Short mmCIF file of C-alpha atoms and ligand atoms in Angstrom, two decimals:
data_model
loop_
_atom_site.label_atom_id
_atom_site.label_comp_id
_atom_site.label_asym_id
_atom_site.label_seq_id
_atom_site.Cartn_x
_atom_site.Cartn_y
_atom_site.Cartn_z
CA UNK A 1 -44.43 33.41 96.80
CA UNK A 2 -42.00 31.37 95.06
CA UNK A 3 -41.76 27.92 96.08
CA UNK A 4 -40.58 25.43 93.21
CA UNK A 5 -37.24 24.49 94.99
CA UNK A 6 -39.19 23.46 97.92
CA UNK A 7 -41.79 21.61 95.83
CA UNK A 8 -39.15 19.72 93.67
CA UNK A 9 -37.55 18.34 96.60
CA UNK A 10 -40.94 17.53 98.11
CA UNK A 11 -41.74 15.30 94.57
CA UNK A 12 -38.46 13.80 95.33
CA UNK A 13 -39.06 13.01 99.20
CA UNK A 14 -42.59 11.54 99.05
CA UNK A 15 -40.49 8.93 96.78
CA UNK A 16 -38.56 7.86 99.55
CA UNK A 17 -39.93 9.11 103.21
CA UNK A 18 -43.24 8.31 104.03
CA UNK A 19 -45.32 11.63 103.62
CA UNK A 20 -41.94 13.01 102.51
CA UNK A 21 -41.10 14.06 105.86
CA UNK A 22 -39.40 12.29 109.22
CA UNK A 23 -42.31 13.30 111.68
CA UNK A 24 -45.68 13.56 110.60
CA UNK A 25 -46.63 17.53 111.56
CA UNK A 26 -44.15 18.86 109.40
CA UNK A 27 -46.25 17.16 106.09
CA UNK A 28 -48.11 20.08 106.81
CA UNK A 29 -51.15 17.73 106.05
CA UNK A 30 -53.66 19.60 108.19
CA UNK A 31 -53.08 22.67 106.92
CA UNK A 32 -53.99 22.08 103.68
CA UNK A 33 -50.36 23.18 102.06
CA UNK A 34 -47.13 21.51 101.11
CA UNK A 35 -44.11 22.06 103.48
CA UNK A 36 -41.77 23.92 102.82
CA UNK A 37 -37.88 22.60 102.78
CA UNK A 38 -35.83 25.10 105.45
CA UNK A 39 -32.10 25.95 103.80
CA UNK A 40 -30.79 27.79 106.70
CA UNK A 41 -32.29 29.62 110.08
CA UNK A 42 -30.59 32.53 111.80
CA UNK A 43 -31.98 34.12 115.24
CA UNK A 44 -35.88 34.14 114.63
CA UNK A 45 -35.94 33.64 110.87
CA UNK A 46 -35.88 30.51 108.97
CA UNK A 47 -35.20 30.61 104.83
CA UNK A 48 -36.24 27.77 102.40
CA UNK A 49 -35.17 26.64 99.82
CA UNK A 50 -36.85 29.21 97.26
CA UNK A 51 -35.09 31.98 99.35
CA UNK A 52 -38.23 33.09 101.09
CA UNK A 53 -37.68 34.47 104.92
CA UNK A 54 -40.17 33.50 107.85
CA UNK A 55 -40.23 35.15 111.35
CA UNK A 56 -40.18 31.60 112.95
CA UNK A 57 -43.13 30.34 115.40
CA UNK A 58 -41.90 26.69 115.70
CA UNK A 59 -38.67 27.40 116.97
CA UNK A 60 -38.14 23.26 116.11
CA UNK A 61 -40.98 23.07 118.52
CA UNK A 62 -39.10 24.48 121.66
CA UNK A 63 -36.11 24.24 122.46
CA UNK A 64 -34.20 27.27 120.66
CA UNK A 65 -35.18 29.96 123.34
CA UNK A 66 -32.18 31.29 122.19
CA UNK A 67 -32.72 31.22 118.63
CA UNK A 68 -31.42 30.05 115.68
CA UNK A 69 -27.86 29.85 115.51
CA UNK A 70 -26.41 31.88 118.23
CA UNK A 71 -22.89 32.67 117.15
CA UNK A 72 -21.61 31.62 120.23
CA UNK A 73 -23.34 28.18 120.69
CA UNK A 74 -21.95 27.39 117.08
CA UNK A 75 -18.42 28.53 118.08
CA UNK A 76 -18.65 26.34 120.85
CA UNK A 77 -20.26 22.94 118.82
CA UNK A 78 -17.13 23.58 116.31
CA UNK A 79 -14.65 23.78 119.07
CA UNK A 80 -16.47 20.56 120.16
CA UNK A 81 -16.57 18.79 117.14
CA UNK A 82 -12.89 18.89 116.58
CA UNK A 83 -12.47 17.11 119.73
CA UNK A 84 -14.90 14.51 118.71
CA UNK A 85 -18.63 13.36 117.88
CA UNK A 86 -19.44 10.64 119.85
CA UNK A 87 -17.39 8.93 122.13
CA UNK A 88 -19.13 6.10 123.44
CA UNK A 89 -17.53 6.52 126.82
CA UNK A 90 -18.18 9.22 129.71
CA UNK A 91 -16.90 12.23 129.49
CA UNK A 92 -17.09 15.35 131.99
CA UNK A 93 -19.86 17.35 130.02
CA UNK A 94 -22.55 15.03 131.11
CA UNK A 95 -21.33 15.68 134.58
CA UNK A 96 -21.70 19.24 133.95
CA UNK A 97 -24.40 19.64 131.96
CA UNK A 98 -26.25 16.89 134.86
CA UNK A 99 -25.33 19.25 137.63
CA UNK A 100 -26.22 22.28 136.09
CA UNK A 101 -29.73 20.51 135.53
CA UNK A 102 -29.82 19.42 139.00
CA UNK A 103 -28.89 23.03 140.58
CA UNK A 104 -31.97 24.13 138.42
CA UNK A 105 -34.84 21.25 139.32
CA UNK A 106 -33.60 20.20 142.54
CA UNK A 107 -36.02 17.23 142.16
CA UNK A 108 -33.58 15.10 140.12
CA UNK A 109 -31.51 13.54 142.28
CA UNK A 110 -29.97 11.52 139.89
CA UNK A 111 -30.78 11.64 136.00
CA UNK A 112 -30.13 9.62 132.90
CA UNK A 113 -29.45 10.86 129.23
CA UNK A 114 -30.93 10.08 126.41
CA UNK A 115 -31.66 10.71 122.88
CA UNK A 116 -35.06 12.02 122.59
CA UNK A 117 -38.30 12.75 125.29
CA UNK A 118 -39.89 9.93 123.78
CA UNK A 119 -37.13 7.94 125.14
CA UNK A 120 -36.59 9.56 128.41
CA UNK A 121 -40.83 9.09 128.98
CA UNK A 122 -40.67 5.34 127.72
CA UNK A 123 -37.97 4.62 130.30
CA UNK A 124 -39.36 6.80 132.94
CA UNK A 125 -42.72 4.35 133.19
CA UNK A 126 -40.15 1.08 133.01
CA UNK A 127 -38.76 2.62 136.26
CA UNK A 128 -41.77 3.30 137.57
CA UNK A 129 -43.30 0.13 136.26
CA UNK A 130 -40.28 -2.24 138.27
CA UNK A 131 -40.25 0.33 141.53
CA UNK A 132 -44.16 -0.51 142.07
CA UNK A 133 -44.57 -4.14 140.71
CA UNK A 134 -47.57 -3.00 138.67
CA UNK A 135 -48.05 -2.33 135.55
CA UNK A 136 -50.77 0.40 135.03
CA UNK A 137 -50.23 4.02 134.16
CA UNK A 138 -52.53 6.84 134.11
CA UNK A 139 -51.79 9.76 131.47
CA UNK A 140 -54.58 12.38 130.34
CA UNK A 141 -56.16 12.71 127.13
CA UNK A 142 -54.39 15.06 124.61
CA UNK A 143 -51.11 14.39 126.10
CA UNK A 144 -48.23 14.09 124.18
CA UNK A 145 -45.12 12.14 126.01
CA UNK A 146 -43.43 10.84 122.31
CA UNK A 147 -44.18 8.09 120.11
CA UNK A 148 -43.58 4.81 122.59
CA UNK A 149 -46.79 2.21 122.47
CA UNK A 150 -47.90 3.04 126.06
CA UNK A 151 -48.21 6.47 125.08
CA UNK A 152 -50.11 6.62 121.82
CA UNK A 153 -53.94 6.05 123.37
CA UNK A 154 -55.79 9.08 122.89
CA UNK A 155 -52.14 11.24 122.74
CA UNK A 156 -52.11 15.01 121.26
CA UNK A 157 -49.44 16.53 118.96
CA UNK A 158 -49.46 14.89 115.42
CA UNK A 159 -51.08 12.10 116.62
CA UNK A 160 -54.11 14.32 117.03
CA UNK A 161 -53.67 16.68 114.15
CA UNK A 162 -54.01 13.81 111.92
CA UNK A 163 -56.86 12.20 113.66
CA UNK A 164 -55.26 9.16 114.67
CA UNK A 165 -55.08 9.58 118.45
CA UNK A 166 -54.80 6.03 119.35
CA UNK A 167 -52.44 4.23 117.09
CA UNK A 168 -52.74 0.96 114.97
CA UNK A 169 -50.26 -0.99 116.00
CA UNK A 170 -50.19 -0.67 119.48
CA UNK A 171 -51.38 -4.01 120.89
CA UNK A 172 -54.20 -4.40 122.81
CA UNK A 173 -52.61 -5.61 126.27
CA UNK A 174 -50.36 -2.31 125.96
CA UNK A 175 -53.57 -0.12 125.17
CA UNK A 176 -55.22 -1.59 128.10
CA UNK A 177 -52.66 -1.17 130.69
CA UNK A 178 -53.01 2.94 129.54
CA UNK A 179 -55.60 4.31 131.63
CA UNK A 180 -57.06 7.60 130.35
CA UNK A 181 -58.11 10.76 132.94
CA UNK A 182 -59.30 14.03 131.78
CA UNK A 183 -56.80 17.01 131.99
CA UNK A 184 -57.93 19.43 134.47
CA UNK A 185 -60.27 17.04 136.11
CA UNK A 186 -59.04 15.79 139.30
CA UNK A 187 -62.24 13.83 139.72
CA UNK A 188 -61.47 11.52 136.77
CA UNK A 189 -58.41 10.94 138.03
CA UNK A 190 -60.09 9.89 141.58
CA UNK A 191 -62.43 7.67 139.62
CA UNK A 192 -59.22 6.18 137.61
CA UNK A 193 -57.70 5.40 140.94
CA UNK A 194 -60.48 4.01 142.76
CA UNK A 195 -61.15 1.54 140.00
CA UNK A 196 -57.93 0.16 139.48
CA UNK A 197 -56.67 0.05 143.41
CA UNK A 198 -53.01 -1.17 144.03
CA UNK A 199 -52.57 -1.68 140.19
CA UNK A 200 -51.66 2.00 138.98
CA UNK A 201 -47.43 2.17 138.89
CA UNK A 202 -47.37 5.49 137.74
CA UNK A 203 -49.46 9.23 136.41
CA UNK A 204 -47.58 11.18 133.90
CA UNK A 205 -48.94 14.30 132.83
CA UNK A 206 -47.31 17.38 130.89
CA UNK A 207 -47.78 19.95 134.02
CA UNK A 208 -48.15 22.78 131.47
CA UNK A 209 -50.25 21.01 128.36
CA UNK A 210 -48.32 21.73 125.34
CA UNK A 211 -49.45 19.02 122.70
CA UNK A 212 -52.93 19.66 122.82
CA UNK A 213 -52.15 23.36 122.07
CA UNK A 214 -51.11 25.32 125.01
CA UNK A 215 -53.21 24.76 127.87
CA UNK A 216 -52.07 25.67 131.67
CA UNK A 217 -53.07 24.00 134.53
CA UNK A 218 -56.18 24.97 136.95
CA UNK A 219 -56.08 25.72 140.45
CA UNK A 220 -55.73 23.25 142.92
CA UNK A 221 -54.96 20.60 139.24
CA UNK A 222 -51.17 19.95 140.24
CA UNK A 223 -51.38 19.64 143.82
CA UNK A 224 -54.35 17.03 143.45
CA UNK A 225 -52.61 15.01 141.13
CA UNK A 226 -49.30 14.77 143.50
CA UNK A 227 -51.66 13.88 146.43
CA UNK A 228 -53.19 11.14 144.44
CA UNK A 229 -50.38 9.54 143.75
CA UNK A 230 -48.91 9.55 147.27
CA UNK A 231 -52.24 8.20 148.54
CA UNK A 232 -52.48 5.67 145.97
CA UNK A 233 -48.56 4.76 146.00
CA UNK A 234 -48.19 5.68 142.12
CA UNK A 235 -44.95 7.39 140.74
CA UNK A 236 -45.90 10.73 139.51
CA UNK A 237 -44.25 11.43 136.35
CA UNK A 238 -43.71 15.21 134.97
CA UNK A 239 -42.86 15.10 131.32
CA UNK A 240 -41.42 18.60 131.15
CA UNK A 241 -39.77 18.13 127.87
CA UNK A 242 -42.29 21.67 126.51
CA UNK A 243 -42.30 23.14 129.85
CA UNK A 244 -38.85 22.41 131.41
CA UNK A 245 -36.85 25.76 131.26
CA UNK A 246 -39.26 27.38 129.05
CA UNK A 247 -41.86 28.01 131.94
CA UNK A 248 -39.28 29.23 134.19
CA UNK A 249 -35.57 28.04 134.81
CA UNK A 250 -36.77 25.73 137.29
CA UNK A 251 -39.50 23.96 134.84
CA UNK A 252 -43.20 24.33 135.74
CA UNK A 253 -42.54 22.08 138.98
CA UNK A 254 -40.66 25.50 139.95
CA UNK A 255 -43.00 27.87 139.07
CA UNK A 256 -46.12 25.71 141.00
CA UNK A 257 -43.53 24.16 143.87
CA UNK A 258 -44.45 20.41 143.28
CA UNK A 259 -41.95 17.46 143.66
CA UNK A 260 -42.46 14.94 141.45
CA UNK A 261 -41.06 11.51 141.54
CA UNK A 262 -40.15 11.46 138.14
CA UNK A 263 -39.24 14.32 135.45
CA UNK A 264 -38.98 13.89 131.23
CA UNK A 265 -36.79 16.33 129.82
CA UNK A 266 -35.96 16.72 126.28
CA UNK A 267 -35.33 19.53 123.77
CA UNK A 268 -34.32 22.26 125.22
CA UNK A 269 -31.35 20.70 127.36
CA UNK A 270 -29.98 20.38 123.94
CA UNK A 271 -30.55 23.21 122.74
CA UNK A 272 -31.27 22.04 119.35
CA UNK A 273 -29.27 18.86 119.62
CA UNK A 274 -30.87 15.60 120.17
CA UNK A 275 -31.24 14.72 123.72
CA UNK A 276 -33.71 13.36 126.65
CA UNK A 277 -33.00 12.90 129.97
CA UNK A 278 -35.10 11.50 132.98
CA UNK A 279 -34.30 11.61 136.87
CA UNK A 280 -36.00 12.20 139.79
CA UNK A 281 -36.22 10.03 143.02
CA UNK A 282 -32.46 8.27 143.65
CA UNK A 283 -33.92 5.17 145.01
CA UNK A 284 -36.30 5.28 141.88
CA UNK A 285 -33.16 5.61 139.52
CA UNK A 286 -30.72 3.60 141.06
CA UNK A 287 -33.22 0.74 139.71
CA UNK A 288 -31.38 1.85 136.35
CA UNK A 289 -29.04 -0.60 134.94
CA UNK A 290 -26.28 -0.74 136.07
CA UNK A 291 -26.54 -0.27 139.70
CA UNK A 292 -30.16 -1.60 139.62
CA UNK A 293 -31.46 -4.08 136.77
CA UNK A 294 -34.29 -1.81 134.96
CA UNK A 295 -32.18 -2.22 131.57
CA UNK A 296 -32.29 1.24 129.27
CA UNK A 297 -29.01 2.35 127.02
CA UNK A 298 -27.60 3.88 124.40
CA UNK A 299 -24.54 4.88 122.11
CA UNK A 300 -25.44 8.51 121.70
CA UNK A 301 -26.48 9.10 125.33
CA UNK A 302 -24.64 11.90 126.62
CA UNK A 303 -23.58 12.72 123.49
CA UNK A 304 -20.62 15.57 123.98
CA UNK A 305 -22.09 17.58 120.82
CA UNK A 306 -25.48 17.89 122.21
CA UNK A 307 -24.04 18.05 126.36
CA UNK A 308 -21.51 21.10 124.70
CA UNK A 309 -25.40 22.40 123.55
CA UNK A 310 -27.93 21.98 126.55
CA UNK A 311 -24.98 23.59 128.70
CA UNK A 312 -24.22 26.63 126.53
CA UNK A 313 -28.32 27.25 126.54
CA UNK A 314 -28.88 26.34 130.30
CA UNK A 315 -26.16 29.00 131.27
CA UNK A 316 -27.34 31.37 129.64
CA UNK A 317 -31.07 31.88 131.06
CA UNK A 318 -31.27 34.72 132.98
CA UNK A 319 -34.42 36.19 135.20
CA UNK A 320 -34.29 39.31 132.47
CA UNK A 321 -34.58 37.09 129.87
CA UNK A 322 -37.59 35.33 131.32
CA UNK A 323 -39.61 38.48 132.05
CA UNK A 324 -38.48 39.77 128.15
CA UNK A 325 -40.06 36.46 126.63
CA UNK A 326 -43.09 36.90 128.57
CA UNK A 327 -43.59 40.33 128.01
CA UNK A 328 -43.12 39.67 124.29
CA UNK A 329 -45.69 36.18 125.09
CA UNK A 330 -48.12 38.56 126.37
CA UNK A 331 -47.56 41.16 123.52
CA UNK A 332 -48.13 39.01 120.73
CA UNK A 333 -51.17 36.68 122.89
CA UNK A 334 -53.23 40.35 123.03
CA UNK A 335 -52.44 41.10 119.38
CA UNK A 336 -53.96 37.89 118.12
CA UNK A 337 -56.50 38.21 120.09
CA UNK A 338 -57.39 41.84 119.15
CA UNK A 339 -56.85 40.73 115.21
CA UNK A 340 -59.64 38.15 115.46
CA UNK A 341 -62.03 40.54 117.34
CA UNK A 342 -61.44 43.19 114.45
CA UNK A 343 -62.24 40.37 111.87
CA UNK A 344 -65.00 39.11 114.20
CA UNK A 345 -63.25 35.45 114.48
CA UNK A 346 -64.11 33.54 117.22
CA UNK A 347 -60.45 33.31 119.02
CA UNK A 348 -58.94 31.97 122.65
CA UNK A 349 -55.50 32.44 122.91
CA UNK A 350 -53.88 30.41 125.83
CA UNK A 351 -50.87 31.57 126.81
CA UNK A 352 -47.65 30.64 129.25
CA UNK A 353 -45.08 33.09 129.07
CA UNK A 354 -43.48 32.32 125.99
CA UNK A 355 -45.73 29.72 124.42
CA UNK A 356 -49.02 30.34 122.83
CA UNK A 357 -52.32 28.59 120.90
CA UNK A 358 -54.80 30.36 119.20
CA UNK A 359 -57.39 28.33 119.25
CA UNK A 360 -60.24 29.50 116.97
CA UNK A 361 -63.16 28.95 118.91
CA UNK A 362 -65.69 31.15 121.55
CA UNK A 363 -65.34 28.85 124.50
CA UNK A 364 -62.45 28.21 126.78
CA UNK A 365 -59.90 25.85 126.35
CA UNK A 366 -59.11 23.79 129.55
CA UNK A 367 -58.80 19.73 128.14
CA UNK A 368 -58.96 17.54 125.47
CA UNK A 369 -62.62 18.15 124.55
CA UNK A 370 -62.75 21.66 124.29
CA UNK A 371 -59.63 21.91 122.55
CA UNK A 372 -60.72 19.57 119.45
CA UNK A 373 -63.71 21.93 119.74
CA UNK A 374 -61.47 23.82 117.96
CA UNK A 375 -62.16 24.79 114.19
CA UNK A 376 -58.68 23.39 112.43
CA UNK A 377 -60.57 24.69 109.09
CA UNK A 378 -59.89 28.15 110.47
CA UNK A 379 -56.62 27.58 111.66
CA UNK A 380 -55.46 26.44 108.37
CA UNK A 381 -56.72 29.62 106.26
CA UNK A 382 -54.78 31.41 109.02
CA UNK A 383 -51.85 29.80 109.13
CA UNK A 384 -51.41 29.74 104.87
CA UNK A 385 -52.50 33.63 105.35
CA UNK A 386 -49.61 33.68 107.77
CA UNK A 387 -47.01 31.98 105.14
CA UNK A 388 -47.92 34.30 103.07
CA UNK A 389 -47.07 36.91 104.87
CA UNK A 390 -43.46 35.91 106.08
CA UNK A 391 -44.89 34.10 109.51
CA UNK A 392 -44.37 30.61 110.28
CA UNK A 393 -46.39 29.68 112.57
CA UNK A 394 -47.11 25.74 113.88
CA UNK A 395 -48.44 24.12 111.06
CA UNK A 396 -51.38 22.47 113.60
CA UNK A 397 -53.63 23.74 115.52
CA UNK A 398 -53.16 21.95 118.59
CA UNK A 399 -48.94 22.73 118.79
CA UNK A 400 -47.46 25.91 120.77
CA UNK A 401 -46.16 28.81 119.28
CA UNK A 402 -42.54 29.60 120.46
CA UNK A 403 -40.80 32.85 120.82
CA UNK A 404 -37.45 33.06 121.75
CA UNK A 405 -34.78 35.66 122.85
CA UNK A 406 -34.26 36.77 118.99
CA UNK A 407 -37.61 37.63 118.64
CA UNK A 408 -37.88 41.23 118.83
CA UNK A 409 -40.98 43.99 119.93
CA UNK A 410 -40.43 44.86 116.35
CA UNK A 411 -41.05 40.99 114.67
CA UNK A 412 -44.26 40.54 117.22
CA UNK A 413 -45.82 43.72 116.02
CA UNK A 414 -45.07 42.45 112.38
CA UNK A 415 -46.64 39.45 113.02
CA UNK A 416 -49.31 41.07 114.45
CA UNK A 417 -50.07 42.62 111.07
CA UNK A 418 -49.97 39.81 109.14
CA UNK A 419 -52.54 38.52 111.55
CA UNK A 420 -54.86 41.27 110.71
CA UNK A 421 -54.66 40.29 107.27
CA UNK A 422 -55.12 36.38 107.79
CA UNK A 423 -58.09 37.08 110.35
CA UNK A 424 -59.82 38.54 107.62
CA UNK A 425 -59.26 35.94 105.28
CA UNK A 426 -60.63 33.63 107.73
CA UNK A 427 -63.44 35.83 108.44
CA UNK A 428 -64.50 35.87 104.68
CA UNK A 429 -63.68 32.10 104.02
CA UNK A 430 -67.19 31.69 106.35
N1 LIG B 501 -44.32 16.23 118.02
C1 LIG B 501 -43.60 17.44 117.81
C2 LIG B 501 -44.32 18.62 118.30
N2 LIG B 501 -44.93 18.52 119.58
C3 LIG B 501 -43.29 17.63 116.35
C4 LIG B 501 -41.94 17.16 116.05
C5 LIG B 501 -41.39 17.56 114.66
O1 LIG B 501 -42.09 17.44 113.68
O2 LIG B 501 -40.26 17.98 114.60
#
């Protein structure tokens, strides 16, 4: 595989971005490779710069369940752009894009726009934080809810493929108002609660795991955390930026009917662009400046480039398209799965429709501790096997795999071979 174009560019960016990248995953640092610079993406492929075509896993970690490019999302970003960028002022695709988010999780009563999930989640807790007059949160190990200080104690995604879960740089009185709870465990939460009594403003949790790798609720999980909270008077806080629309068009609070107080969004209702949004409760968000005096703004918030995005997406899902992307989930979850048992690789591939982690071990993965159980050595055999092979796949093993409405029967079952291959390079690596 050719790959000097992406390498000379890499010399030249570790010269002037730290790691040579703008978010740390993408250095490709844990799986042992260097990254590779992306020239264009169409549908479910993605070329770099030496010309070389991928059948795309990352999917820019989400929110392209469309794919790459759809012609007519980029007819409708040009027709955008030539009425402007950025505005600075309202205009009526917030409104619509708002509404259309509303109509879909009924639970935001009134939302916000940002720039990014780590902004909507940072501003989420403020809320939360000035609603309860306390100052506590609870979030679980091996969640990811961006890069803001309260949020980087034991937090998944990059933070946890490069082993730095909890952050230098985060003060101490910031770390210590971050209580931690077990995901899946309802009786740490209990114990979290019961310890820290009429001090706990808020529990966020991803309701579908995502940044740990892929790993779905248990029975009886969701429903105990939104009792909790009412009992306890805390703000429960659903950061749905993975799972909002990709779980099902109402978000995962949809698919397991609970009301949060609070939702993250981010990705997807940008479909590619950058944006965040949070909402929920209205007499939790009409604390937000300016009807109420939690301050939180920002010049590219309801951006019309990325609105003109998150609605063309959003009006497009479809029931049939749901039931395609799981039935192409499941397809491609049993063909990794039956790859590694031919190889005789230890493999457990969670699944939720359309997202996926292999995770190369023998035992289950249901929290933090069995997923860093996890052999990343393995993964990263696999995943250069993969690149080899014209896959891109996450280059972590604790991200989700995304497929997306481009991906055909046709690219899974291709994929599928290149797994065989790469399962038995892992196999003979020992
Ligand atoms: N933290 C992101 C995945 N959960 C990665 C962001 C990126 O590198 O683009």
């Amino acid at each position: 595989m050719k790959v000097s174009r992406s390498r000379a560019l890499f010399s030249r960016a570790v010269e002037l971005l730290p790691g040579g990248v703008d978010s740390p995953v993408r250095a490709f640092t844990s799986v042992g490779a260097a990254p590779l610079f992306i020239k264009r993406a169409a549908g479910a492929r993605l070329e770099d710069a030496d010309g070389n075509v991928f059948i795309d896993y990352v999917m820019s970690w989400g929110p392209l369940i469309h794919g790459h490019a759809p012609p007519g999302l980029v007819k409708a970003l040009c027709a955008a752009a030539r009425r402007g960028t950025s505005y600075g002022a309202p205009c009526h695709l917030e409104v619509d894009l708002g509404e259309r988010v509303r109509r879909l999780m009924p639970s935001l009563e009134r939302l916000r726009f940002v720039s990014s999930g780590t902004e909507a989640a940072m501003s989420a807790i403020r809320v939360a934080r000035a609603a309860t007059r306390r100052d506590k949160i609870i979030k679980f190990e091996g969640c990811y809810h961006g890069h803001a200080d309260p949020f980087l104690v034991q937090a998944g995604s990059g933070a946890l493929t490069l082993g730095v879960p909890t952050s230098p740089g985060v003060t101490a009185a910031a770390a210590a108002d971050t209580l931690l709870a077990s995901y899946n465990d309802l009786e740490s939460v209990h114990r979290v609660f019961a310890a820290n009594r009429g001090r706990i403003a808020a529990l966020i949790v991803e309701p579908i795991a995502g940044n740990m790798g892929v790993v779905p609720p248990a029975d009886g999980f969701l429903p105990g955390l939104r009792e909790a909270c009412s009992t306890h008077g805390a703000v429960l806080i659903f950061d749905e930026v993975i799972s909002g629309f990709r779980a099902a068009s109402g978000g995962a609070q949809g698919l397991f009917k609970i009301h949060p107080d609070l939702t993250c969004l981010g990705k997807i209702i940008g479909g590619g662009l950058p944006v965040g949004a949070y909402g929920g409760r209205t007499d939790l968000m009409n604390l937000v400046s300016p009807v109420g005096p939690v301050y939180q703004a920002g010049t590219l918030s309801g951006n019309p480039l990325a609105m003109t995005a998150g609605l063309w997406g959003l009006e497009r899902l479809t029931p049939s398209m749901y039931r395609a992307l799981a039935a192409l989930g499941t397809r491609l979850a049993a063909g990794l799965a039956s790859a590694a048992r031919e190889a005789r690789v230890s493999l457990q591939v969670n699944a939720f429709g359309s997202v996926l982690t292999p995770f190369f071990t023998d035992r289950p993965v249901r929290d933090y501790r069995s997923a860093t159980r996890a052999d990343s050595t393995k993964y990263a055999t696999f995943f250069r096997g993969m690149i080899l092979r014209g896959v891109y796949p996450p280059p972590s093993q604790f991200e989700g795999w995304f497929l997306s409405a481009a991906h055909t029967a046709k690219d899974v079952d291709k994929t599928i071979s290149a797994a065989r291959a790469a399962m038995r390079e892992v196999a003979s690596a020992g």
